Coordinates of C-alpha atoms in Angstrom, one line a residue:
X30 CA -36.0 -62.7 -103.0
X31 CA -33.7 -59.7 -103.7
X32 CA -33.4 -59.1 -100.0
X33 CA -32.3 -62.7 -99.5
X34 CA -29.5 -62.5 -102.0
X35 CA -28.2 -59.2 -100.6
X36 CA -29.7 -56.4 -102.7
X37 CA -31.1 -53.5 -100.7
X38 CA -28.4 -53.4 -97.9
X39 CA -25.9 -50.6 -98.0
X40 CA -23.1 -52.9 -97.0
X41 CA -23.9 -55.4 -99.8
X42 CA -22.2 -55.3 -103.1
X43 CA -24.0 -56.0 -106.4
X44 CA -21.2 -58.4 -107.2
X45 CA -22.1 -60.4 -104.1
X46 CA -25.7 -60.6 -105.2
X47 CA -24.7 -61.8 -108.6
X48 CA -22.3 -64.4 -107.1
X49 CA -25.1 -65.8 -105.0
X50 CA -27.4 -66.0 -108.0
X51 CA -24.7 -67.7 -110.1
X52 CA -24.1 -70.1 -107.2
X53 CA -27.7 -71.1 -107.2
X54 CA -27.8 -71.8 -110.9
X55 CA -24.3 -73.3 -111.0
X56 CA -25.2 -75.9 -108.3
X57 CA -28.2 -77.0 -110.4
X58 CA -26.2 -77.4 -113.6
X59 CA -23.4 -79.2 -111.8
X60 CA -25.9 -81.6 -110.1
X61 CA -27.5 -82.2 -113.5
X62 CA -24.2 -83.1 -115.0
X63 CA -23.3 -85.5 -112.2
X64 CA -26.7 -87.1 -112.2
X65 CA -26.7 -87.7 -115.9
X66 CA -23.2 -89.2 -115.9
X67 CA -23.9 -91.5 -113.0
X68 CA -27.2 -92.9 -114.3
X69 CA -26.6 -92.8 -118.0
X70 CA -27.3 -96.6 -118.5
X71 CA -30.2 -96.6 -116.1
X72 CA -32.2 -94.3 -118.5
X73 CA -32.6 -97.3 -120.8
X74 CA -32.6 -100.3 -118.4
X75 CA -34.8 -98.7 -115.7
X76 CA -36.6 -96.1 -117.8
X77 CA -39.9 -96.2 -116.0
X78 CA -38.4 -96.3 -112.5
X79 CA -36.1 -93.4 -113.2
X80 CA -38.9 -91.4 -114.9
X81 CA -41.3 -91.8 -112.0
X82 CA -38.7 -91.2 -109.3
X83 CA -37.6 -88.0 -110.9
X84 CA -41.2 -86.9 -111.3
X85 CA -41.5 -87.2 -107.6
X86 CA -38.3 -85.2 -107.3
X87 CA -39.8 -82.5 -109.5
X88 CA -42.9 -82.3 -107.4
X89 CA -40.7 -82.0 -104.3
X90 CA -38.8 -79.1 -105.9
X91 CA -42.1 -77.2 -106.5
X92 CA -43.0 -77.7 -102.8
X93 CA -39.6 -76.3 -101.8
X94 CA -40.2 -73.3 -104.0
X95 CA -43.5 -72.6 -102.3
X96 CA -41.6 -72.3 -99.0
X97 CA -39.4 -69.5 -100.1
X98 CA -41.9 -66.7 -99.3
X99 CA -42.4 -68.3 -95.8
X100 CA -38.6 -68.3 -95.1
X101 CA -37.3 -65.3 -97.1
X102 CA -33.9 -65.3 -95.2
X103 CA -33.3 -68.8 -96.4
X104 CA -34.3 -68.1 -100.0
X105 CA -30.8 -68.9 -101.5
X106 CA -30.7 -72.3 -99.7
X107 CA -34.3 -73.3 -100.6
X108 CA -34.0 -72.0 -104.2
X109 CA -30.7 -73.9 -104.7
X110 CA -32.3 -77.1 -103.5
X111 CA -35.3 -76.6 -105.7
X112 CA -33.1 -75.8 -108.7
X113 CA -30.9 -78.9 -108.2
X114 CA -34.0 -81.1 -108.1
X115 CA -35.5 -79.4 -111.2
X116 CA -32.3 -79.7 -113.2
X117 CA -32.1 -83.5 -112.4
X118 CA -35.7 -83.9 -113.4
X119 CA -35.2 -82.0 -116.6
X120 CA -32.2 -84.2 -117.5
X121 CA -34.3 -87.3 -116.9
X122 CA -37.2 -86.0 -118.9
X123 CA -35.0 -85.1 -121.9
X124 CA -33.2 -88.5 -121.8
X125 CA -36.3 -90.7 -121.4
X126 CA -38.7 -88.8 -123.8
X127 CA -37.3 -90.3 -127.1
X128 CA -37.9 -94.0 -126.2
X129 CA -41.3 -93.2 -124.8
X130 CA -42.3 -91.3 -127.9
X131 CA -40.9 -94.0 -130.1
X132 CA -43.1 -96.6 -128.4
X133 CA -46.2 -94.6 -129.6
X134 CA -44.8 -94.0 -133.1
X135 CA -46.6 -96.4 -135.5
X136 CA -44.9 -95.6 -138.8
X137 CA -41.6 -93.8 -137.9
X138 CA -43.6 -90.7 -137.1
X139 CA -41.5 -89.8 -134.1
X140 CA -41.5 -86.1 -134.8
X141 CA -45.3 -86.0 -135.0
X142 CA -45.6 -87.8 -131.6
X143 CA -43.1 -85.5 -130.0
X144 CA -44.9 -82.4 -131.3
X145 CA -48.3 -83.7 -130.0
X146 CA -46.7 -84.4 -126.6
X147 CA -45.5 -80.8 -126.5
X148 CA -48.9 -79.5 -127.4
X149 CA -50.5 -81.5 -124.6
X150 CA -48.0 -80.1 -122.1
X151 CA -48.6 -76.5 -123.3
X152 CA -52.4 -77.0 -123.1
X153 CA -52.3 -78.3 -119.6
X154 CA -49.9 -75.5 -118.5
X155 CA -52.3 -72.9 -119.9
X156 CA -55.2 -74.5 -118.2
X157 CA -53.3 -74.3 -114.9
X158 CA -52.5 -70.6 -115.5
X159 CA -56.2 -69.9 -116.2
X160 CA -57.3 -71.7 -113.1
X161 CA -54.8 -69.8 -111.0
X162 CA -55.9 -66.5 -112.5
X163 CA -59.6 -67.3 -111.9
X164 CA -59.0 -68.3 -108.3
X165 CA -57.0 -65.2 -107.6
X166 CA -59.8 -63.0 -109.0
X167 CA -62.4 -64.8 -106.9
X168 CA -60.3 -64.5 -103.7
X169 CA -59.0 -61.0 -104.2
X170 CA -61.0 -59.7 -101.2
X171 CA -59.7 -62.5 -98.9
X172 CA -56.0 -62.0 -98.7
X173 CA -55.5 -64.6 -96.0
X174 CA -57.2 -67.4 -98.0
X175 CA -55.5 -66.2 -101.2
X176 CA -52.1 -66.6 -99.5
X177 CA -52.8 -70.0 -98.2
X178 CA -54.4 -71.3 -101.3
X179 CA -51.2 -72.6 -103.0
X180 CA -50.4 -74.7 -99.9
X181 CA -53.9 -76.2 -100.0
X182 CA -54.0 -77.0 -103.7
X183 CA -50.4 -78.1 -104.0
X184 CA -50.7 -81.6 -102.4
X185 CA -54.0 -82.3 -104.2
X186 CA -52.7 -81.4 -107.7
X187 CA -49.4 -83.1 -107.0
X188 CA -51.1 -86.3 -106.1
X189 CA -53.2 -86.1 -109.3
X190 CA -50.1 -85.4 -111.4
X191 CA -48.1 -88.3 -110.0
X192 CA -51.1 -90.7 -110.4
X193 CA -51.4 -89.6 -114.0
X194 CA -47.7 -90.1 -114.7
X195 CA -47.8 -93.5 -113.1
X196 CA -50.8 -94.6 -115.2
X197 CA -49.2 -93.1 -118.3
X198 CA -46.0 -95.1 -117.8
X199 CA -48.2 -98.3 -117.5
X200 CA -49.4 -97.6 -121.1
X201 CA -45.8 -97.2 -122.5
X202 CA -45.1 -100.5 -124.2
X203 CA -41.4 -100.9 -124.8
X204 CA -40.2 -103.7 -127.1
X205 CA -36.6 -103.6 -126.1
X206 CA -35.3 -106.3 -123.8
X207 CA -33.8 -105.6 -120.4
X208 CA -33.0 -108.0 -117.6
X209 CA -36.2 -107.2 -115.8
X210 CA -38.5 -107.6 -118.8
X211 CA -36.7 -110.8 -119.8
X212 CA -37.2 -112.2 -116.3
X213 CA -41.0 -111.5 -116.6
X214 CA -41.0 -113.2 -120.1
X215 CA -39.0 -116.2 -119.0
X216 CA -41.0 -116.6 -115.7
X217 CA -44.2 -116.7 -117.7
X218 CA -42.7 -119.2 -120.1
X219 CA -41.5 -121.6 -117.4
X220 CA -44.8 -121.4 -115.6
X221 CA -47.2 -121.7 -118.5
X222 CA -45.3 -122.0 -121.7
X223 CA -46.6 -118.6 -122.8
X224 CA -44.6 -115.5 -124.0
X225 CA -46.4 -112.3 -123.0
X226 CA -46.5 -109.4 -125.4
X227 CA -45.0 -105.9 -124.6
X228 CA -48.4 -104.7 -123.6
X229 CA -48.8 -107.5 -121.1
X230 CA -45.3 -107.1 -119.7
X231 CA -46.0 -103.4 -119.1
X232 CA -48.8 -104.3 -116.7
X233 CA -46.4 -106.5 -114.7
X234 CA -43.4 -104.3 -114.9
X235 CA -42.7 -102.5 -111.6
X236 CA -42.7 -98.8 -111.5
X237 CA -41.4 -98.1 -108.0
X238 CA -38.6 -96.2 -106.5
X239 CA -35.0 -96.7 -107.7
X240 CA -33.8 -97.4 -104.1
X241 CA -36.3 -100.2 -103.7
X242 CA -35.0 -102.2 -106.7
X243 CA -33.1 -105.4 -106.0
X244 CA -34.3 -106.0 -102.5
X245 CA -36.5 -109.0 -103.3
X246 CA -35.4 -112.4 -101.9
X247 CA -33.5 -114.9 -104.1
X248 CA -33.0 -112.4 -106.9
X249 CA -31.1 -112.9 -110.1
X250 CA -28.2 -110.5 -110.8
X251 CA -26.0 -110.1 -113.8
X252 CA -22.4 -109.0 -113.1
X253 CA -19.2 -110.5 -111.7
X254 CA -18.0 -112.0 -108.5
X255 CA -16.8 -109.6 -105.8
X256 CA -13.3 -110.8 -104.7
X257 CA -13.7 -109.1 -101.3
X258 CA -17.0 -110.8 -100.5
X259 CA -16.8 -113.8 -98.2
X260 CA -18.8 -116.7 -99.8
X261 CA -20.1 -119.7 -98.0
X262 CA -18.5 -123.1 -98.8
X263 CA -22.0 -124.4 -99.7
X264 CA -23.0 -122.6 -102.9
X265 CA -26.7 -123.5 -102.4
X266 CA -26.9 -121.7 -99.1
X267 CA -25.0 -118.7 -100.6
X268 CA -27.6 -118.3 -103.4
X269 CA -30.5 -118.6 -101.0
X270 CA -29.1 -115.7 -99.0
X271 CA -27.5 -113.6 -101.7
X272 CA -29.3 -114.5 -104.9
X273 CA -28.1 -116.0 -108.1
X274 CA -25.3 -114.4 -110.0
X275 CA -25.1 -114.7 -113.8
X276 CA -21.6 -114.1 -115.1
X277 CA -21.3 -113.3 -118.8
X278 CA -18.1 -114.2 -120.7
X279 CA -16.4 -111.8 -123.1
X280 CA -17.9 -112.1 -126.6
X281 CA -21.2 -113.5 -125.4
X282 CA -24.1 -113.0 -127.8
X283 CA -27.7 -112.0 -127.1
X284 CA -28.8 -115.6 -127.4
X285 CA -26.2 -116.6 -124.8
X286 CA -27.5 -114.1 -122.3
X287 CA -31.1 -115.3 -122.8
X288 CA -30.0 -118.9 -122.4
X289 CA -28.1 -118.0 -119.2
X290 CA -31.0 -116.1 -117.7
X291 CA -33.4 -119.0 -118.7
X292 CA -31.3 -121.4 -116.8
X293 CA -31.0 -119.0 -113.8
X294 CA -34.8 -118.5 -113.7
X295 CA -35.3 -122.3 -113.8
X296 CA -32.9 -122.8 -110.9
X297 CA -34.4 -119.9 -109.0
X298 CA -38.0 -121.3 -109.4
X299 CA -36.7 -124.7 -108.2
X300 CA -35.0 -123.2 -105.1
X301 CA -38.3 -121.4 -104.2
X302 CA -40.4 -124.6 -104.5
X303 CA -41.6 -126.3 -101.4
X304 CA -40.0 -129.6 -102.5
X305 CA -36.6 -128.1 -102.4
X306 CA -37.2 -126.5 -99.0
X307 CA -38.4 -129.8 -97.6
X308 CA -35.3 -131.6 -99.0
X309 CA -32.8 -129.1 -97.4
X310 CA -34.7 -129.0 -94.1
X311 CA -35.0 -132.8 -93.8
X312 CA -31.4 -133.5 -94.5
X313 CA -28.4 -132.4 -92.4
X314 CA -25.9 -133.9 -94.8
X315 CA -24.0 -131.4 -97.0
X316 CA -23.2 -134.2 -99.4
X317 CA -26.9 -135.0 -100.0
X318 CA -27.7 -131.3 -100.6
X319 CA -24.8 -131.0 -103.0
X320 CA -26.0 -134.1 -104.8
X321 CA -29.5 -132.6 -105.2
X322 CA -27.9 -129.4 -106.3
X323 CA -25.9 -131.0 -109.1
X324 CA -29.0 -132.9 -110.2
X325 CA -30.8 -129.5 -110.4
X326 CA -28.0 -128.1 -112.6
X327 CA -28.2 -131.0 -115.0
X328 CA -32.0 -130.7 -115.2
X329 CA -31.7 -126.9 -115.9
X330 CA -29.2 -127.5 -118.7
X331 CA -31.5 -130.0 -120.4
X332 CA -34.4 -127.7 -119.9
X333 CA -32.5 -124.8 -121.6
X334 CA -31.5 -127.1 -124.6
X335 CA -35.1 -128.1 -125.1
X336 CA -36.9 -124.8 -124.5
X337 CA -34.6 -122.1 -125.9
X338 CA -35.5 -122.6 -129.5
X339 CA -39.3 -122.4 -129.0
X340 CA -38.9 -119.5 -126.5
X341 CA -36.8 -117.5 -129.0
X342 CA -39.3 -118.2 -131.8
X343 CA -42.3 -117.1 -129.7
X344 CA -40.5 -113.9 -128.6
X345 CA -40.0 -112.9 -132.2
X346 CA -43.7 -113.6 -133.0
X347 CA -44.8 -111.5 -130.0
X348 CA -42.8 -108.5 -131.3
X349 CA -39.8 -108.4 -129.0
X350 CA -36.6 -106.9 -130.3
X351 CA -34.1 -109.7 -130.0
X352 CA -31.1 -107.9 -131.6
X353 CA -29.8 -106.6 -128.3
X354 CA -30.4 -106.7 -124.6
X355 CA -30.0 -103.4 -122.7
X356 CA -27.9 -103.8 -119.7
X357 CA -26.7 -101.2 -117.1
X358 CA -23.0 -100.6 -116.3
X359 CA -22.7 -103.3 -113.7
X360 CA -24.6 -105.8 -115.9
X361 CA -22.2 -105.1 -118.8
X362 CA -19.2 -106.4 -116.9
X363 CA -17.6 -109.3 -118.8
X364 CA -15.0 -111.9 -117.7
X365 CA -12.4 -113.8 -119.7
X366 CA -10.2 -116.8 -119.0
X367 CA -6.5 -116.0 -118.5
X368 CA -3.6 -118.4 -118.9
X369 CA -1.6 -119.2 -115.7

């Protein structure tokens, strides 16, 4: 390690070694700052996705650190990459821990839950150190196996750790509303007239990678129109190819957002139905398709007027927090009417 950063060579200066070391740590802190600033809203709206993705990133950083003895001349590069990944993971861990702990706090005992979480982490860290010490003592006469042991155990314990994190996140029941959770609730309500509880939504809530989010067909998006995008003249075909866009006006309340998403989910389900597909395929007339489209809009408006009250009441009964809906930066975009 010291040879890689320049110590030990007569032509090297101590200041150069210190500069390399500062560069390694400085890149990690800078990346942590950029990562936190760019994903600040995602820590709430996509908490489980971000937590699991950065857990994989932390596992990757440990694997990179294991490679530093194999490539000592590239120590600074590998250590910098590992430190960047670790700093990003640490930022995510500190940002997402309070809401996760709050979900387990029964009577405002958040400090107690946080303390017990730290105790669990320390206990497992000590168990890992004990296991490593025992294995080193058992294999002290076999240097070759002792050297290769970390590369054998690393993928096994990493897979166990990620599986435990995944299952643990499945048991985190968050009562705050986000667009994704609200879609699950409304989808269940439209299909069966039933509002799932936070525990039931946790089972259906996706915990996948951040980059795989939003690739599903005919998705619902909250935001604003892109003036540079070329939209088709036929709005139905545009939605079937690009999804449904829900625009929220300035000053909209939480109830307005729920009503808008309820109507969007109703329209989305109708567009996915076999009846609508057969109607669009059987007719080549744009006028007929538009007529069916406007009829669908009228049906969705009547459905929202009839179902919003019972839906809102059932959500309160099931324990959902209706005071606010957590939206990311793009979803918080509002529009307003301007005079000509």
